[in-house]
Short mmCIF file of C-alpha atoms and ligand atoms in Angstrom, two decimals:
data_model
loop_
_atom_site.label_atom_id
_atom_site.label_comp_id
_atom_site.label_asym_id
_atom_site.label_seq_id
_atom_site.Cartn_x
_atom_site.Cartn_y
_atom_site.Cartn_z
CA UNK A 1398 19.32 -3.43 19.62
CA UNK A 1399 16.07 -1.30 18.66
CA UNK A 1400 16.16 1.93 17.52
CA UNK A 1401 14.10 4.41 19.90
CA UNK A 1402 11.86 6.59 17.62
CA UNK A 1403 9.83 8.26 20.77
CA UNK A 1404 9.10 7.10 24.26
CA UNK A 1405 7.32 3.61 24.66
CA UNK A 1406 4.09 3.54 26.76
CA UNK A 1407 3.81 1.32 29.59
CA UNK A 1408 3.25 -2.23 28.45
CA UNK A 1409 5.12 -1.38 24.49
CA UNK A 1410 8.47 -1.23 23.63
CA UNK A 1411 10.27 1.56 21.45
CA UNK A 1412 9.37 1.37 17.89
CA UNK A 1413 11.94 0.55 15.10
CA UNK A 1414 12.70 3.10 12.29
CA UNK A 1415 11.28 1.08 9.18
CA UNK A 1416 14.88 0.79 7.56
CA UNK A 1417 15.60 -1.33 10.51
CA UNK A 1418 12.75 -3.56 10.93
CA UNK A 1419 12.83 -4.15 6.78
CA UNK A 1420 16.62 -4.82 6.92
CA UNK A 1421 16.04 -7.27 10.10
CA UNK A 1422 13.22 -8.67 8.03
CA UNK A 1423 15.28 -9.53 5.10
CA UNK A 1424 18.19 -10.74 6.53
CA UNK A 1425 16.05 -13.61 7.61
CA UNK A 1426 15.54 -14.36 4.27
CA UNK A 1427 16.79 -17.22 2.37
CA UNK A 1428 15.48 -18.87 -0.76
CA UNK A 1429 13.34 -21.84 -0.45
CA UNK A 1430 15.07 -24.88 -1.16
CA UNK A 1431 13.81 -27.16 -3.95
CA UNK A 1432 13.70 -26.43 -7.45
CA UNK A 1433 11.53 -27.79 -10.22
CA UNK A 1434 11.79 -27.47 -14.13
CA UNK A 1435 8.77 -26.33 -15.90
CA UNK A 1436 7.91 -26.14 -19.45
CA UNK A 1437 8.21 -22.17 -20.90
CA UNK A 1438 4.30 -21.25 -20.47
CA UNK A 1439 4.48 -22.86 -16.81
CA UNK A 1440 7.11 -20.26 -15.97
CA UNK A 1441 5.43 -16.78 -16.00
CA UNK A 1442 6.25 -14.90 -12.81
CA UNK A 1443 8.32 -17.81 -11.33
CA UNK A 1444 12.03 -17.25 -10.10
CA UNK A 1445 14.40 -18.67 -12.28
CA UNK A 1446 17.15 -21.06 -9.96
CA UNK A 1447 19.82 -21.05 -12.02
CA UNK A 1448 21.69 -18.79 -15.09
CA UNK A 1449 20.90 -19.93 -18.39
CA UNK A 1450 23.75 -19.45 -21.33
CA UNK A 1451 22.52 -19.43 -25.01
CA UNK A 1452 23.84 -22.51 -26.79
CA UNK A 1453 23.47 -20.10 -30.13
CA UNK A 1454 23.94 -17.34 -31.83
CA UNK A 1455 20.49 -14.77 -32.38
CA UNK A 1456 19.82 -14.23 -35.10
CA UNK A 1457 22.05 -17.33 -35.96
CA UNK A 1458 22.71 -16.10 -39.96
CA UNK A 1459 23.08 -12.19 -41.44
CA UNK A 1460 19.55 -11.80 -42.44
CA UNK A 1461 17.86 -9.06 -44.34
CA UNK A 1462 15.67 -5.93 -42.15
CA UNK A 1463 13.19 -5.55 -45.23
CA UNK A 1464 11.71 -6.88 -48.47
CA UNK A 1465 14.08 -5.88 -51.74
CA UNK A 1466 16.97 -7.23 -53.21
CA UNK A 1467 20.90 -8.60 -52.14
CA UNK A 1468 23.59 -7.48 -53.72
CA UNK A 1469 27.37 -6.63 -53.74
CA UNK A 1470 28.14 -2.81 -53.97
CA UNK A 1471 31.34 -3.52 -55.71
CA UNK A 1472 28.98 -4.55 -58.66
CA UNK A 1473 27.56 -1.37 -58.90
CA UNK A 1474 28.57 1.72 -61.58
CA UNK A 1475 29.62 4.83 -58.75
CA UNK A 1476 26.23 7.18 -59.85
CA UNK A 1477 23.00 7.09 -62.15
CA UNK A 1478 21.15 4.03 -62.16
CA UNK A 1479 22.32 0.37 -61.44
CA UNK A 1480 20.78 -3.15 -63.57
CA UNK A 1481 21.41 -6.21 -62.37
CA UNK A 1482 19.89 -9.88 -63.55
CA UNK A 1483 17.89 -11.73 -60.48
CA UNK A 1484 19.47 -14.77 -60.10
CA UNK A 1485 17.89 -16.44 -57.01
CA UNK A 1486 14.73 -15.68 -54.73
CA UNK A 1487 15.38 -16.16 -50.88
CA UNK A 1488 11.98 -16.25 -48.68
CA UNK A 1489 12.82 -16.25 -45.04
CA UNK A 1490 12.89 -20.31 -43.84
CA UNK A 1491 15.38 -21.23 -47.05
CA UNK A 1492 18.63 -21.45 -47.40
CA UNK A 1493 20.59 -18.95 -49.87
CA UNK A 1494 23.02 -20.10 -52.22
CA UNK A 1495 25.98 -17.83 -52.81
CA UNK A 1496 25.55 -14.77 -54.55
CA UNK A 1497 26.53 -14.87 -58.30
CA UNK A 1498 28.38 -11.89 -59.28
CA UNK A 1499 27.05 -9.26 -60.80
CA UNK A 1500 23.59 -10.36 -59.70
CA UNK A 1501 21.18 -9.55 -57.13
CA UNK A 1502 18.94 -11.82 -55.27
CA UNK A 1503 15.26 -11.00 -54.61
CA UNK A 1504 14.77 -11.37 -50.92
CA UNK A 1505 12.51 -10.79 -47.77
CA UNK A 1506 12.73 -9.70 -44.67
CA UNK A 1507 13.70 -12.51 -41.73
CA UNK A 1508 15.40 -14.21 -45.20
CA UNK A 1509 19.60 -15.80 -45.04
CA UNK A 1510 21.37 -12.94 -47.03
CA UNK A 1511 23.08 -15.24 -49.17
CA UNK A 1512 27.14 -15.25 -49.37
CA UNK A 1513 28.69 -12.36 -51.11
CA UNK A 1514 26.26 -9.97 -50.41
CA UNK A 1515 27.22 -6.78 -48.24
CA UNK A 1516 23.88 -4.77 -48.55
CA UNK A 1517 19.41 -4.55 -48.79
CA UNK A 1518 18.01 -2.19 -50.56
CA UNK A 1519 14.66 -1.97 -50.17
CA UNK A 1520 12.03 -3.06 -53.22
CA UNK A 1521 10.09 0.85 -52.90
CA UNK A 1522 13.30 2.03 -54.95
CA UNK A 1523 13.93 -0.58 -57.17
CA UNK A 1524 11.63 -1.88 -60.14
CA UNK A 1525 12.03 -5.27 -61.40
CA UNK A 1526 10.95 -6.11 -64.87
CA UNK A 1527 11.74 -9.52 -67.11
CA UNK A 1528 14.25 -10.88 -64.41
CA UNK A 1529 16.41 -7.13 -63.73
CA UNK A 1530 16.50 -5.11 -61.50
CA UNK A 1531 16.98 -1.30 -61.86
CA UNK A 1532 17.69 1.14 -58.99
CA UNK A 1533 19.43 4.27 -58.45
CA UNK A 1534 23.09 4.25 -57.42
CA UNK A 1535 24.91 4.60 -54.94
CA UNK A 1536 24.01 2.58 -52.28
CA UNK A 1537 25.28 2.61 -48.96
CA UNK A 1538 27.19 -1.09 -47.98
CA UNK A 1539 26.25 -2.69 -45.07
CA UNK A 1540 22.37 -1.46 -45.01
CA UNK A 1541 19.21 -3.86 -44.21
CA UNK A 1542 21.29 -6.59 -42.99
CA UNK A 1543 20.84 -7.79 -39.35
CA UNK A 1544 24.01 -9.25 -38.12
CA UNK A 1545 24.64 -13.04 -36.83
CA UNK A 1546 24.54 -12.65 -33.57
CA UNK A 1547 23.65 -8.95 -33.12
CA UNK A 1548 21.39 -10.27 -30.38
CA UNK A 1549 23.04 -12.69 -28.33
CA UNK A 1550 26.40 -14.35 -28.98
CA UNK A 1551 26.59 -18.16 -28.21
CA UNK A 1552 28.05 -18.48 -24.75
CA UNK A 1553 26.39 -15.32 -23.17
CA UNK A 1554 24.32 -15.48 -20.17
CA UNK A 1555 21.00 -14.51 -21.23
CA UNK A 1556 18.89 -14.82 -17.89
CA UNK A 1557 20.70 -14.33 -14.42
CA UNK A 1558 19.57 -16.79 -11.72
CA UNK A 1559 17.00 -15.28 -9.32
CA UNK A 1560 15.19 -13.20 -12.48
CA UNK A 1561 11.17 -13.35 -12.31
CA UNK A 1562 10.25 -14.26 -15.12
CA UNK A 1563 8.37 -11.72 -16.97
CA UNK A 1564 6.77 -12.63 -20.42
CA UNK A 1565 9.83 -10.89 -22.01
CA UNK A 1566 12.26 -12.82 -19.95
CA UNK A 1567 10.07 -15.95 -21.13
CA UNK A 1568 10.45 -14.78 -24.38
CA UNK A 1569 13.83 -14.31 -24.79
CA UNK A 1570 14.66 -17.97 -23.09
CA UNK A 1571 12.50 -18.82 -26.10
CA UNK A 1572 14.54 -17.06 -29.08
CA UNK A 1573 17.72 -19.41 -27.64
CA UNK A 1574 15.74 -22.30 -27.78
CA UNK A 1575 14.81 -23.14 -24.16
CA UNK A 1576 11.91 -25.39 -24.05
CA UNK A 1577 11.67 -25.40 -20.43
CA UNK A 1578 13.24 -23.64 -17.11
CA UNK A 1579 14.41 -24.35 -14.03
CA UNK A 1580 12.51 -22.48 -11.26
CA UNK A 1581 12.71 -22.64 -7.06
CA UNK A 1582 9.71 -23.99 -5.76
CA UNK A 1583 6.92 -22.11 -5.28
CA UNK A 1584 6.20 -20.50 -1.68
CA UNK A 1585 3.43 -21.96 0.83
CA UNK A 1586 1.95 -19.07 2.36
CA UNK A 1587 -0.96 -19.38 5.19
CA UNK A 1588 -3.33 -16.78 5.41
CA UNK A 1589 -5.85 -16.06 8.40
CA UNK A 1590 -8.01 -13.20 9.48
CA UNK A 1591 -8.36 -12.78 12.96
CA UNK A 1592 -11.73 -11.13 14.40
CA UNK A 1593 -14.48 -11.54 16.33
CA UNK A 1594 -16.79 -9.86 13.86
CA UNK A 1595 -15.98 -10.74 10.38
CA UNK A 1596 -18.26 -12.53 8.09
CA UNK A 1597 -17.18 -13.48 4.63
CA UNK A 1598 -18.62 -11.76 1.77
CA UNK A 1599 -21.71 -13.39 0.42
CA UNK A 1600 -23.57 -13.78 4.06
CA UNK A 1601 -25.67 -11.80 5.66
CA UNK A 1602 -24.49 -9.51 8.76
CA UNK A 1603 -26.56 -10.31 11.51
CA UNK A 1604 -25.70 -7.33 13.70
CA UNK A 1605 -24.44 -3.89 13.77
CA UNK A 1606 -21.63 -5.20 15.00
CA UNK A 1607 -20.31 -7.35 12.11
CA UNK A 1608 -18.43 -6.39 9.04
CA UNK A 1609 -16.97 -8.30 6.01
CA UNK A 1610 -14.10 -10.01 5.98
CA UNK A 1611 -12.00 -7.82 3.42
CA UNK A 1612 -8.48 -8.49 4.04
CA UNK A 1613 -8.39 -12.37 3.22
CA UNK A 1614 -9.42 -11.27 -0.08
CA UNK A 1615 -6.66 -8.63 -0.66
CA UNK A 1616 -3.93 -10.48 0.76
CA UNK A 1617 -5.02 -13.73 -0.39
CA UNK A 1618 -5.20 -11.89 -4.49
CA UNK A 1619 -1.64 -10.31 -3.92
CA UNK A 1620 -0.04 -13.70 -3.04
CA UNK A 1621 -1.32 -15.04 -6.08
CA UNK A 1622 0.04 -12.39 -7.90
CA UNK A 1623 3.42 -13.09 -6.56
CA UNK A 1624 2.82 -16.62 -7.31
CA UNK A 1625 3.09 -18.12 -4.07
CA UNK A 1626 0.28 -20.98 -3.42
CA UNK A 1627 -1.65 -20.10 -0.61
CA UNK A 1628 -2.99 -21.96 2.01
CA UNK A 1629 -6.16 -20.28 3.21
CA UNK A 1630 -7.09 -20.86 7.16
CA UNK A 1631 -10.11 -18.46 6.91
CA UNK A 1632 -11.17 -16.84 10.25
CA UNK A 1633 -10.27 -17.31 13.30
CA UNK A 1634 -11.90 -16.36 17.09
CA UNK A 1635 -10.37 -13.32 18.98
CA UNK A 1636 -9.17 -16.38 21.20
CA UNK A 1637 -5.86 -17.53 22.70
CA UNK A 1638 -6.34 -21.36 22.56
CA UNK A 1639 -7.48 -21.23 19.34
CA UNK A 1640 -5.10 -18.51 17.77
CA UNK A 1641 -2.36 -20.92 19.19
CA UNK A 1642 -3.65 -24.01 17.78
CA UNK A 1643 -4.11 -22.46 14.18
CA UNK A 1644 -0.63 -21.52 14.48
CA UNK A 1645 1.01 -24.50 14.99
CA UNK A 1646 -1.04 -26.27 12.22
CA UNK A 1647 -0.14 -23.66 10.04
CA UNK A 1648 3.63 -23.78 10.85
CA UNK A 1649 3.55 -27.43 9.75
CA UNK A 1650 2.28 -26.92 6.82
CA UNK A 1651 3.49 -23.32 5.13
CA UNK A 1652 6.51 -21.53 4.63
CA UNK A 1653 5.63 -18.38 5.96
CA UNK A 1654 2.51 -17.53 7.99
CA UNK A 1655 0.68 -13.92 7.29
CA UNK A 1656 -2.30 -13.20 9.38
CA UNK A 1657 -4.29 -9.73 9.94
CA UNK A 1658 -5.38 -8.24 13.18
CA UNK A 1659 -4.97 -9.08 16.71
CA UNK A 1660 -1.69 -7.72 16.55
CA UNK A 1661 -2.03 -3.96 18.80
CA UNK A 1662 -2.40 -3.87 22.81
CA UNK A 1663 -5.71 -4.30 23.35
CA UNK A 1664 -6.75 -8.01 25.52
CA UNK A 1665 -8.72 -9.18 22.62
CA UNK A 1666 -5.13 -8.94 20.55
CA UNK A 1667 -4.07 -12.51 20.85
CA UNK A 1668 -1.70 -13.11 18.12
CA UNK A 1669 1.51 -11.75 19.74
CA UNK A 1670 1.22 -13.51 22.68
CA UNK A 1671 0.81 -16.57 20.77
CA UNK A 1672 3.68 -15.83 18.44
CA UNK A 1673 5.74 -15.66 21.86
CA UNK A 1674 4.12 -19.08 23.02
CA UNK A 1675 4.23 -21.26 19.90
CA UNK A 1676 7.79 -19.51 18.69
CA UNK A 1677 9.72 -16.40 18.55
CA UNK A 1678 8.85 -12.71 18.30
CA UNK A 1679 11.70 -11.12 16.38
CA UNK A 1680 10.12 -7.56 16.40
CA UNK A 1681 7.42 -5.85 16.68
CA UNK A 1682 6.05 -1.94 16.12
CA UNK A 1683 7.46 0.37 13.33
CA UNK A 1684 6.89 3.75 13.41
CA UNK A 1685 5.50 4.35 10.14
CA UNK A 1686 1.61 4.93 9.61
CA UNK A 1687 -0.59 3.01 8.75
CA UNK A 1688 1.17 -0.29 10.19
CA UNK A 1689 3.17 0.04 13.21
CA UNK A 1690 2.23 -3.31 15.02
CA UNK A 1691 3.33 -4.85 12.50
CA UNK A 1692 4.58 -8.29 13.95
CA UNK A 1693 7.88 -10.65 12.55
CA UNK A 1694 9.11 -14.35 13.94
CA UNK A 1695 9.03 -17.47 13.56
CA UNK A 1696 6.91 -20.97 14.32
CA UNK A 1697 9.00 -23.99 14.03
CA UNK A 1698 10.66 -23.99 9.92
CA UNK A 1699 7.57 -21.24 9.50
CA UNK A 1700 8.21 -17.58 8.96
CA UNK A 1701 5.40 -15.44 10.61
CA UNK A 1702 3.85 -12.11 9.71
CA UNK A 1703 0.94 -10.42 11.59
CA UNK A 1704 -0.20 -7.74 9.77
CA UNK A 1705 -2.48 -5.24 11.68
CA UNK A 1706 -5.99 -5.62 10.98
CA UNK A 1707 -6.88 -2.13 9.92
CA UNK A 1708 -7.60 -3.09 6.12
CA UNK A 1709 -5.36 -0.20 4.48
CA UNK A 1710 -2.92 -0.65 6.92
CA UNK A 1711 -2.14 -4.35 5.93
CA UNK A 1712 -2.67 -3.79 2.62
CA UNK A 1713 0.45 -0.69 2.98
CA UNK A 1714 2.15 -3.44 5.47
CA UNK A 1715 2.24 -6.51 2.31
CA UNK A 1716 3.96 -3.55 -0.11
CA UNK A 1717 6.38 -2.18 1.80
CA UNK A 1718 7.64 -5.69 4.06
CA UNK A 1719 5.86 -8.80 2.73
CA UNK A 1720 6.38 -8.48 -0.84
CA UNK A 1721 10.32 -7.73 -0.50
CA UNK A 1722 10.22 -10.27 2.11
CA UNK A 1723 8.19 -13.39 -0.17
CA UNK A 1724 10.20 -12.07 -3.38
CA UNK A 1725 13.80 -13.06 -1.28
CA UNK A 1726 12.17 -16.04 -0.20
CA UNK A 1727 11.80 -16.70 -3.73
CA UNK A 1728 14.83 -16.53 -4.13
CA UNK A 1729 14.55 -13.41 -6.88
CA UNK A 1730 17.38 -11.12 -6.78
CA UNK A 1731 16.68 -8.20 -4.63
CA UNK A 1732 16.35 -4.83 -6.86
CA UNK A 1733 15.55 -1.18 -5.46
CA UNK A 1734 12.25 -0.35 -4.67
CA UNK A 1735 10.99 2.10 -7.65
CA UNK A 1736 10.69 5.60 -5.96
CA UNK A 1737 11.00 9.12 -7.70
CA UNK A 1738 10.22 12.40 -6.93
CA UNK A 1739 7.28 14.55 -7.68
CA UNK A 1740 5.56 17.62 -6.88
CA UNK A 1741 3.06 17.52 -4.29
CA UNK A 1742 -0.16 18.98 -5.17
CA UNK A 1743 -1.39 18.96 -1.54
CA UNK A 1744 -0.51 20.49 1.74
CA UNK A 1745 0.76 18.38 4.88
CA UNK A 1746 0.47 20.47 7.57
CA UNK A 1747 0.34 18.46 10.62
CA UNK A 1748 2.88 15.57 10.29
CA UNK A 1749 3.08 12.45 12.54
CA UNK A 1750 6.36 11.50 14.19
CA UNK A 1751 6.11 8.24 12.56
CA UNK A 1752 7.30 7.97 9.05
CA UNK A 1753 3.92 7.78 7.04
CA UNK A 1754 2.60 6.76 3.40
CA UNK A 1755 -0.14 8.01 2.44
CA UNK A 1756 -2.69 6.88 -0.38
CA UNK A 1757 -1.46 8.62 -3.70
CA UNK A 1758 -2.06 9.31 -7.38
CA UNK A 1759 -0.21 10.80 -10.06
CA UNK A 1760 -2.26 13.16 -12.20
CA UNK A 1761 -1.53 16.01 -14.74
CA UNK A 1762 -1.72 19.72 -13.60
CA UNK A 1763 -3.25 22.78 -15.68
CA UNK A 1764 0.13 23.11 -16.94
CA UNK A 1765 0.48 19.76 -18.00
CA UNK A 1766 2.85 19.11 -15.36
CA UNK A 1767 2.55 15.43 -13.62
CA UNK A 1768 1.95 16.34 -9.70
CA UNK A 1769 0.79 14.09 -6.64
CA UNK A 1770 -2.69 13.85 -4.88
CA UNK A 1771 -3.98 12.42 -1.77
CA UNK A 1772 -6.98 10.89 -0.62
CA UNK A 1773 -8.48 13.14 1.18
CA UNK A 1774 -9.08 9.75 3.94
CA UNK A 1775 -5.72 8.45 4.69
CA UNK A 1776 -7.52 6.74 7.91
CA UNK A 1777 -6.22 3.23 8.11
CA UNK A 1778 -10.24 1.90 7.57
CA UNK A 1779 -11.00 3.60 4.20
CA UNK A 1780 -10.17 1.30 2.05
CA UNK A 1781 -11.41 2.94 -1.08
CA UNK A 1782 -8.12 5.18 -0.70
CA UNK A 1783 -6.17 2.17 -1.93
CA UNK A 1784 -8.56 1.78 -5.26
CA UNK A 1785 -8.25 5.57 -6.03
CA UNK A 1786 -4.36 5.41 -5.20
CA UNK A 1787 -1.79 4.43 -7.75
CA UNK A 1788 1.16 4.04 -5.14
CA UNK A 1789 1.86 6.10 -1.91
CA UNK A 1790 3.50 9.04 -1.04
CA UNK A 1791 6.44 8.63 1.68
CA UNK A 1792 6.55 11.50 4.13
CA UNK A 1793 9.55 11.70 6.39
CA UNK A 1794 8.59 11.45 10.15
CA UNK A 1795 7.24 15.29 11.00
CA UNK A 1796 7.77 16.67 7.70
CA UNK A 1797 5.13 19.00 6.69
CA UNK A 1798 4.92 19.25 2.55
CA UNK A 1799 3.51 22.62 0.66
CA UNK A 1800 2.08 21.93 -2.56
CA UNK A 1801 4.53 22.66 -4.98
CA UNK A 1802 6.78 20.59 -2.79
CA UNK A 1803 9.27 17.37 -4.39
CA UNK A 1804 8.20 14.22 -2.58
CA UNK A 1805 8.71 10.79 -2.51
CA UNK A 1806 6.39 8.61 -4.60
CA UNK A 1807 6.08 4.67 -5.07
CA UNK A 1808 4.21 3.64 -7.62
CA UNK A 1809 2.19 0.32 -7.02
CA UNK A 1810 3.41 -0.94 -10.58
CA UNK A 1811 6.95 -1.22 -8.73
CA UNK A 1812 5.57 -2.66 -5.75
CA UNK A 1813 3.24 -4.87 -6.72
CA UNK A 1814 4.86 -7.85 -9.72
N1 LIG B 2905 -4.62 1.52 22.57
C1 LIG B 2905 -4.16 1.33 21.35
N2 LIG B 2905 -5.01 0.91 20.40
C2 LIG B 2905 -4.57 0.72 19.15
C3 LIG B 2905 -3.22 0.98 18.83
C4 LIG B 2905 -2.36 1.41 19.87
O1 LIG B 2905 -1.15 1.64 19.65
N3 LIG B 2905 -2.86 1.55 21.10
N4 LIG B 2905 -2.83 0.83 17.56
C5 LIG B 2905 -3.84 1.08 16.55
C6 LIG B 2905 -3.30 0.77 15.25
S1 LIG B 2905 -2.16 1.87 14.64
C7 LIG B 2905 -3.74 -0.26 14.51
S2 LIG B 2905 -3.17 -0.45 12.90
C8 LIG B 2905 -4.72 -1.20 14.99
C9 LIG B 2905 -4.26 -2.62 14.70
O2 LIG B 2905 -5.00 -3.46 15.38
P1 LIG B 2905 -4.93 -5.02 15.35
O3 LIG B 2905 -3.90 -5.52 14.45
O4 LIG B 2905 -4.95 -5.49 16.74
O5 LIG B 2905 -6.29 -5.36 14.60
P2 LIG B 2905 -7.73 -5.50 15.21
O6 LIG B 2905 -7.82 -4.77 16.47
O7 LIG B 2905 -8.07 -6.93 15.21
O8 LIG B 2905 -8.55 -4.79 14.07
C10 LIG B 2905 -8.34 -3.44 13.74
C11 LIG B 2905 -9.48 -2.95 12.85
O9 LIG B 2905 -9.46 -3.66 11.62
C12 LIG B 2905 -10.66 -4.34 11.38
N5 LIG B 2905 -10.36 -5.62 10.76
C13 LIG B 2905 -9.63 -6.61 11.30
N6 LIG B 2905 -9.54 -7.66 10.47
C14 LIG B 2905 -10.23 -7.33 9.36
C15 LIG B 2905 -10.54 -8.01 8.16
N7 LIG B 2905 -10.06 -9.26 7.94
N8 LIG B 2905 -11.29 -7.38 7.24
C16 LIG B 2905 -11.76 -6.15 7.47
N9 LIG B 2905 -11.51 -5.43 8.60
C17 LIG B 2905 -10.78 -6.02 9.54
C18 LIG B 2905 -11.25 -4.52 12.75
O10 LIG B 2905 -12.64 -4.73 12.71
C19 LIG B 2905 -10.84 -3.25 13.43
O11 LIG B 2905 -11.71 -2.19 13.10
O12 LIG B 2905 -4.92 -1.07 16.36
C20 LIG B 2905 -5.12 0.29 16.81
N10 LIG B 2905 -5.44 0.28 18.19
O1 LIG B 2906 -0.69 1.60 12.20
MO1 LIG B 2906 -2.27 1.85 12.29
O2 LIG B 2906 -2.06 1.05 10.81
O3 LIG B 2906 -1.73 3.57 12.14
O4 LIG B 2906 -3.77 2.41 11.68
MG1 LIG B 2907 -6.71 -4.84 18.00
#
């Protein structure tokens, strides 16, 4: 059942809180099946399918944490100033024989501190002259050495299945030897733009009442950044036939479908109705601002999305439902949205009943004190609001905020990969 959030108007149905229509969302989800082993640098920002254990120890040997010398401390006098003959020279990449006693070894850092020893000390305090060694005593045991397997002990799980793999995540597969990974396969996404009036960048307008197509470029750059491969449908006419026939060629093709516009009340808004035709409409207007007719099903195997058309509005739409949505898909491990609270250095007087998120940045006050601004556009059509922003501020349906007030910020760097 739907949540009622206010009263529908004829020919609409109530609007879902956003914690509902995200949970309904999600629960859809399921990772795609099909995996595929790539080679490391073929793994960036993939979803890794399955755990990997470490076969070895890191680092595999004590080594030594600086340039200087090996010894044993039980060789040492208790105070004044220690000599000791040299009687080996470890670089890191040899092997180190076992430490004579009452020697030292000369050694560097990343080096095998050889048998015997139990401390570094580092070559600033030491001075070595015709093959000894002289340094002041004491000297603590145990210092300058990096542990075998201080790291990662052989047997752990170093990278849980459904972990995007970052560059450190690739790195660390690395340091246990991984050559390559196994990943799920990557997502098909369709993208269209629906409209009448939009001409793609590059061409000339021939009327006042053209604009540029912007959102196939945003949605179609933030799908690569989530590394899904996109099929792009371009445009397509404010027209039923043909919304329904680009539909059903994109269902056989893509794993989820994400169009823009088309989806409000007016009669030149065809995509629901074709949803309903072609497949299912799961759900449909949020109460949140900029986005509520936002649009979920399904076409055939295909997932579908219709984002509104308003440019800020889908681009606030793909953070807060797509991208959870896609990462599931994925099959990445779900994690909690980054969100933290901040001062507000604006006033919201007059709040919508809708939950809203407005177009945000952090920046320092006179006191050196980080606060939060707004645009001072949040329309859904100025999409230079989402260039200034650096995430969005989530205002509670009819809250007003004074400056000075704690709110709710998400930062883009958590929402976007
Ligand atoms: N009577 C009502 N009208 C509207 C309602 C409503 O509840 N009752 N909702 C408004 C809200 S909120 C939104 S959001 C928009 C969403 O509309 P649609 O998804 O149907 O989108 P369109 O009508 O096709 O376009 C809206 C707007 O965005 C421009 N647009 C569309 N596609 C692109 C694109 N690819 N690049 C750049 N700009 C695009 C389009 O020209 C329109 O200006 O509906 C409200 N109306
Ligand atoms: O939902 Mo619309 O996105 O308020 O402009
Ligand atoms: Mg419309």
């Amino acid at each position: 059942m739907s949540t009622c959030c206010d009263m529908p108007l004829p020919g609409t149905r109530p609007m879902l809180s956003m914690d509902e229509a995200l949970a309904r969302i999600l629960a859809q989800a399921r990772p795609v099946a099909g995996q595929e082993n790539v080679s490391l640098l073929d793994a960036l920002n993939r979803v890794l399918a399955s755990a990997q254990v470490s076969a070895i120890d890191v680092p595999g040997a004590d080594n030594s944490a600086m340039d200087g010398y090996a010894l044993r401390t039980t060789d040492l006098p208790a105070s004044g100033e220690a000599s000791l003959p040299v009687s080996q020279r470890i670089p890191a990449g040899q092997v180190a024989q076992p430490l004579q006693a009452g020697t030292a070894a000369r050694i560097f850092t990343g080096a095998p501190v050889p048998a015997g020893a139990d401390t570094v000390i580092i070559q600033e305090v030491c001075r070595e002259e015709d093959g000894v060694v002289r340094f002041p005593v004491p000297v603590k045991a145990g210092a300058n050495i990096r542990r075998a397997g201080e790291d990662i002990r052989k047997g752990r799980e170093v990278l849980a299945a459904g972990t995007r793999l970052t560059p450190q995540a690739l790195g660390l597969a690395a340091s246990v030897g991984l050559g390559s990974l196994p990943v799920f396969r990557r997502l098909q996404v369709a993208v269209l733009s629906t409209g009448d009036e939009l001409v793609e960048p590059g061409m000339p307008l021939a009327h006042s009442g053209q604009i540029y197509n912007s959102n196939r470029y945003t949605l179609i750059s933030l799908l690569r950044r989530l590394d899904c491969e996109v099929i792009d449908l371009g445009r397509v006419r404010d027209d039923y036939g043909e919304t329904c026939a680009v539909l059903d060629r994109a269902a056989g093709q893509a794993d989820l479908i994400l169009s823009t516009g088309g989806v409000s009340v007016g009669e030149e808004d065809h995509v629901k109705s074709a949803l309903e035709a072609r497949g299912r409409l799961d759900l449909w207007r949020i109460a949140i601002k900029p986005g509520k007719p936002l649009a979920f099903g399904q076409i055939g195997e295909a997932f579908f999305i219709g984002l509104p058309g308003n440019p800020v509005s889908s681009f606030v739409t793909f953070q807060l439902f797509v991208k959870p949505f896609i990462a599931a898909c994925q099959g990445e491990r779900q994690t909690a949205q980054p969100a933290f609270a901040v001062a507000a250095a604006f006033d919201w007087p007059k709040p919508d009943k809708r939950r809203e998120f407005l177009r945000a940045r952090l920046e320092p006050g006179d006191d050196g004190q980080i606060r939060v601004g707004i645009y001072p556009s949040q329309s859904s059509g100025v999409l230079s609001s989402t260039v200034w922003a650096d995430g969005l501020v989530d205002v509670a349906p009819n809250q007003v905020i004074r400056a000075g007030d704690a709110v709710t910020f998400l930062p883009f760097k958590g929402l976007l990969p």
